[in-house]
PDB file of C-alpha atoms in Angstrom:
ATOM      1  CA  MET D   4      87.014  74.204 109.643  1.00 50.00           C
ATOM      2  CA  ILE D   5      88.401  77.723 109.777  1.00 58.00           C
ATOM      3  CA  ASP D   6      89.993  76.822 113.145  1.00 61.00           C
ATOM      4  CA  ASP D   7      91.914  74.035 111.356  1.00 68.00           C
ATOM      5  CA  LEU D   8      93.163  76.587 108.857  1.00 76.00           C
ATOM      6  CA  TYR D   9      94.273  79.235 111.350  1.00 76.00           C
ATOM      7  CA  SER D  10      95.801  77.063 114.078  1.00 79.00           C
ATOM      8  CA  ALA D  11      97.720  78.593 116.965  1.00 83.00           C
ATOM      9  CA  LYS D  12     100.964  77.176 115.523  1.00 84.00           C
ATOM     10  CA  LEU D  13     100.266  78.748 112.123  1.00 84.00           C
ATOM     11  CA  LEU D  14      99.489  82.123 113.674  1.00 87.00           C
ATOM     12  CA  ARG D  15     102.692  81.953 115.769  1.00 87.00           C
ATOM     13  CA  LEU D  16     104.730  81.274 112.636  1.00 84.00           C
ATOM     14  CA  ALA D  17     103.037  84.123 110.779  1.00 87.00           C
ATOM     15  CA  ALA D  18     103.780  86.519 113.630  1.00 87.00           C
ATOM     16  CA  ASN D  19     107.456  85.520 113.930  1.00 90.00           C
ATOM     17  CA  LEU D  20     108.789  85.743 110.410  1.00 94.00           C
ATOM     18  CA  PRO D  21     112.541  84.997 110.254  1.00 96.00           C
ATOM     19  CA  ARG D  22     115.090  86.731 108.021  1.00 97.00           C
ATOM     20  CA  VAL D  23     113.015  89.871 107.464  1.00 97.00           C
ATOM     21  CA  GLY D  24     114.585  92.712 105.522  1.00 97.00           C
ATOM     22  CA  ARG D  25     116.990  93.024 102.599  1.00 98.00           C
ATOM     23  CA  LEU D  26     120.517  91.820 101.908  1.00 98.00           C
ATOM     24  CA  ASP D  27     123.191  94.435 101.164  1.00 97.00           C
ATOM     25  CA  ALA D  28     124.511  92.783  97.996  1.00 96.00           C
ATOM     26  CA  PRO D  29     122.295  89.881  96.938  1.00 98.00           C
ATOM     27  CA  ASP D  30     123.180  87.619  94.029  1.00 97.00           C
ATOM     28  CA  ALA D  31     119.525  87.868  92.984  1.00 98.00           C
ATOM     29  CA  SER D  32     116.266  89.491  94.092  1.00 98.00           C
ATOM     30  CA  VAL D  33     112.797  88.444  92.989  1.00 98.00           C
ATOM     31  CA  GLU D  34     109.393  89.898  93.758  1.00 98.00           C
ATOM     32  CA  LYS D  35     106.172  87.935  93.301  1.00 97.00           C
ATOM     33  CA  VAL D  36     102.617  89.224  93.672  1.00 96.00           C
ATOM     34  CA  ALA D  37      99.423  87.203  93.938  1.00 92.00           C
ATOM     35  CA  LYS D  38      97.031  88.847  91.483  1.00 90.00           C
ATOM     36  CA  LEU D  39      93.866  87.728  93.268  1.00 87.00           C
ATOM     37  CA  CYS D  40      94.624  89.149  96.712  1.00 88.00           C
ATOM     38  CA  GLY D  41      97.634  91.447  96.229  1.00 90.00           C
ATOM     39  CA  SER D  42      99.931  89.538  98.572  1.00 94.00           C
ATOM     40  CA  ARG D  43     103.566  90.406  97.840  1.00 97.00           C
ATOM     41  CA  VAL D  44     106.867  88.710  98.600  1.00 98.00           C
ATOM     42  CA  LEU D  45     110.330  90.076  97.823  1.00 98.00           C
ATOM     43  CA  VAL D  46     113.318  87.800  98.439  1.00 98.00           C
ATOM     44  CA  ASP D  47     117.062  88.383  98.267  1.00 98.00           C
ATOM     45  CA  VAL D  48     119.495  85.467  98.052  1.00 98.00           C
ATOM     46  CA  LYS D  49     123.206  84.840  98.120  1.00 98.00           C
ATOM     47  CA  VAL D  50     124.308  81.509  96.687  1.00 97.00           C
ATOM     48  CA  GLU D  51     127.642  79.798  97.285  1.00 96.00           C
ATOM     49  CA  ASP D  52     128.634  76.376  95.966  1.00 94.00           C
ATOM     50  CA  GLY D  53     125.105  75.788  94.677  1.00 94.00           C
ATOM     51  CA  ALA D  54     123.355  76.358  98.012  1.00 97.00           C
ATOM     52  CA  VAL D  55     121.649  79.331  99.655  1.00 98.00           C
ATOM     53  CA  ALA D  56     124.282  81.058 101.795  1.00 98.00           C
ATOM     54  CA  ASP D  57     122.144  84.007 102.909  1.00 98.00           C
ATOM     55  CA  PHE D  58     118.519  85.000 102.549  1.00 98.00           C
ATOM     56  CA  ALA D  59     116.225  87.896 103.385  1.00 98.00           C
ATOM     57  CA  GLN D  60     112.555  88.517 102.712  1.00 98.00           C
ATOM     58  CA  GLU D  61     109.909  91.209 102.798  1.00 98.00           C
ATOM     59  CA  VAL D  62     106.454  89.673 103.087  1.00 97.00           C
ATOM     60  CA  LYS D  63     103.171  91.527 102.800  1.00 97.00           C
ATOM     61  CA  ALA D  64     100.699  88.671 102.779  1.00 94.00           C
ATOM     62  CA  CYS D  65      97.899  87.018 104.692  1.00 91.00           C
ATOM     63  CA  ALA D  66      98.674  84.781 107.673  1.00 93.00           C
ATOM     64  CA  LEU D  67      98.854  81.758 105.367  1.00 94.00           C
ATOM     65  CA  GLY D  68     101.473  83.339 103.117  1.00 95.00           C
ATOM     66  CA  GLN D  69     103.372  84.589 106.155  1.00 96.00           C
ATOM     67  CA  ALA D  70     103.368  81.118 107.743  1.00 96.00           C
ATOM     68  CA  ALA D  71     104.744  79.530 104.563  1.00 97.00           C
ATOM     69  CA  ALA D  72     107.406  82.263 104.353  1.00 97.00           C
ATOM     70  CA  SER D  73     108.252  81.639 107.997  1.00 97.00           C
ATOM     71  CA  VAL D  74     108.889  77.930 107.363  1.00 97.00           C
ATOM     72  CA  LEU D  75     110.963  78.865 104.317  1.00 98.00           C
ATOM     73  CA  GLY D  76     112.992  81.504 106.160  1.00 98.00           C
ATOM     74  CA  ALA D  77     113.737  79.165 109.056  1.00 97.00           C
ATOM     75  CA  HIS D  78     115.157  76.409 106.845  1.00 97.00           C
ATOM     76  CA  VAL D  79     116.312  77.934 103.532  1.00 98.00           C
ATOM     77  CA  VAL D  80     119.998  78.506 104.311  1.00 98.00           C
ATOM     78  CA  GLY D  81     121.909  75.513 102.991  1.00 98.00           C
ATOM     79  CA  ALA D  82     119.159  74.446 100.581  1.00 98.00           C
ATOM     80  CA  THR D  83     119.989  73.800  96.934  1.00 97.00           C
ATOM     81  CA  LEU D  84     117.835  74.722  93.950  1.00 97.00           C
ATOM     82  CA  PRO D  85     116.727  71.098  93.373  1.00 97.00           C
ATOM     83  CA  GLU D  86     115.749  70.812  97.046  1.00 97.00           C
ATOM     84  CA  LEU D  87     113.786  74.082  96.925  1.00 98.00           C
ATOM     85  CA  GLU D  88     112.053  73.123  93.685  1.00 97.00           C
ATOM     86  CA  MET D  89     111.115  69.719  95.087  1.00 97.00           C
ATOM     87  CA  ALA D  90     109.676  71.335  98.232  1.00 97.00           C
ATOM     88  CA  ARG D  91     107.763  73.888  96.113  1.00 98.00           C
ATOM     89  CA  ASP D  92     106.391  71.177  93.829  1.00 98.00           C
ATOM     90  CA  GLN D  93     105.380  68.947  96.757  1.00 97.00           C
ATOM     91  CA  PHE D  94     103.805  71.951  98.500  1.00 98.00           C
ATOM     92  CA  ARG D  95     101.869  72.859  95.351  1.00 98.00           C
ATOM     93  CA  ALA D  96     100.704  69.248  94.895  1.00 98.00           C
ATOM     94  CA  MET D  97      99.619  69.126  98.546  1.00 98.00           C
ATOM     95  CA  LEU D  98      97.500  72.256  98.073  1.00 97.00           C
ATOM     96  CA  LYS D  99      96.101  71.626  94.612  1.00 95.00           C
ATOM     97  CA  ASP D 100      95.847  67.828  94.443  1.00 95.00           C
ATOM     98  CA  GLY D 101      95.759  66.690  98.082  1.00 92.00           C
ATOM     99  CA  GLY D 102      99.239  65.192  97.676  1.00 95.00           C
ATOM    100  CA  SER D 103     101.660  64.326 100.443  1.00 95.00           C
ATOM    101  CA  PRO D 104     103.297  67.235 102.257  1.00 94.00           C
ATOM    102  CA  PRO D 105     106.906  68.178 101.586  1.00 95.00           C
ATOM    103  CA  VAL D 106     109.540  66.074 103.299  1.00 90.00           C
ATOM    104  CA  GLY D 107     112.873  67.052 104.778  1.00 93.00           C
ATOM    105  CA  ARG D 108     113.720  70.510 106.001  1.00 95.00           C
ATOM    106  CA  PHE D 109     110.380  71.966 104.820  1.00 97.00           C
ATOM    107  CA  SER D 110     108.125  69.287 106.356  1.00 96.00           C
ATOM    108  CA  ASP D 111     106.521  71.901 108.661  1.00 94.00           C
ATOM    109  CA  LEU D 112     104.513  72.997 105.604  1.00 96.00           C
ATOM    110  CA  GLU D 113     102.234  70.065 106.434  1.00 95.00           C
ATOM    111  CA  MET D 114     100.360  72.380 108.802  1.00 92.00           C
ATOM    112  CA  LEU D 115      99.133  74.257 105.714  1.00 94.00           C
ATOM    113  CA  ALA D 116      97.396  71.179 104.268  1.00 93.00           C
ATOM    114  CA  PRO D 117      93.909  72.551 105.159  1.00 92.00           C
ATOM    115  CA  VAL D 118      94.539  75.395 102.645  1.00 93.00           C
ATOM    116  CA  LYS D 119      93.759  72.853  99.890  1.00 94.00           C
ATOM    117  CA  ASP D 120      90.064  73.543 100.572  1.00 92.00           C
ATOM    118  CA  TYR D 121      90.569  77.259  99.789  1.00 91.00           C
ATOM    119  CA  PRO D 122      91.809  77.532  96.172  1.00 93.00           C
ATOM    120  CA  ALA D 123      91.746  81.336  96.280  1.00 92.00           C
ATOM    121  CA  ARG D 124      94.497  81.168  98.932  1.00 92.00           C
ATOM    122  CA  HIS D 125      96.861  78.845  97.022  1.00 95.00           C
ATOM    123  CA  ALA D 126      98.748  81.563  95.131  1.00 95.00           C
ATOM    124  CA  SER D 127      99.530  83.673  98.198  1.00 95.00           C
ATOM    125  CA  THR D 128     100.526  80.595 100.193  1.00 96.00           C
ATOM    126  CA  LEU D 129     103.014  79.530  97.490  1.00 97.00           C
ATOM    127  CA  LEU D 130     104.494  83.007  96.829  1.00 97.00           C
ATOM    128  CA  ALA D 131     107.602  82.773  99.015  1.00 98.00           C
ATOM    129  CA  PHE D 132     108.626  79.433  97.514  1.00 98.00           C
ATOM    130  CA  GLU D 133     107.945  80.631  93.965  1.00 98.00           C
ATOM    131  CA  ALA D 134     110.043  83.772  94.482  1.00 98.00           C
ATOM    132  CA  THR D 135     112.877  81.914  96.199  1.00 98.00           C
ATOM    133  CA  CYS D 136     113.143  79.229  93.525  1.00 98.00           C
ATOM    134  CA  GLU D 137     113.335  81.907  90.831  1.00 98.00           C
ATOM    135  CA  ALA D 138     115.901  83.949  92.783  1.00 98.00           C
ATOM    136  CA  VAL D 139     118.146  80.941  93.425  1.00 98.00           C
ATOM    137  CA  ARG D 140     117.862  79.936  89.757  1.00 97.00           C
ATOM    138  CA  GLN D 141     118.953  83.448  88.700  1.00 97.00           C
ATOM    139  CA  ALA D 142     121.747  83.599  91.267  1.00 97.00           C
ATOM    140  CA  THR D 143     123.045  80.172  90.290  1.00 94.00           C
ATOM    141  CA  ALA D 144     123.119  81.174  86.622  1.00 91.00           C
ATOM    142  CA  ARG D 145     125.037  84.357  87.482  1.00 82.00           C
ATOM    143  CA  THR D 146     127.541  82.771  89.849  1.00 69.00           C
ATOM    144  CA  SER D 147     128.249  79.498  88.034  1.00 66.00           C
ATOM    145  CA  PRO D 148     131.260  79.329  85.692  1.00 64.00           C
ATOM    146  CA  ALA D 149     128.911  78.641  82.767  1.00 58.00           C
ATOM    147  CA  GLY D 150     126.720  81.620  83.707  1.00 50.00           C
ATOM    148  CA  ALA D 151     129.558  84.059  84.228  1.00 49.00           C
ATOM    149  CA  ALA D 152     130.483  85.500  80.856  1.00 44.00           C
TER     150      ALA D 152
END
């Protein structure tokens, strides 16, 4: 069962994290920490016309959290807040309730379905999506005409 969890594809993703680092002038930055294990994700976003225009991340997490962040980093540019929130919610439901995996640009998260059997790993696996949704929400509020005061 542990072999299902730590597949070769998952380990490759974890080892090849895209968009690592920080942005020079992000619209928003959010850090999230998993209290149980201490995994940490810091994301920077730039948002233009309601979609992610640029993204960077610093990830200090287990292979599962790194793999999820890798899928996110590979596909986040161009995503809107509703799309990110839907992916996060589908991902969470897949882990916690055995729901269907996310569809669309984040469908590669399906490989993390075996994590559902390890509840202690759920928080660290979801960190990158949690941080990114919050950062895009903040950036959208700051850069929208209604949010700019």
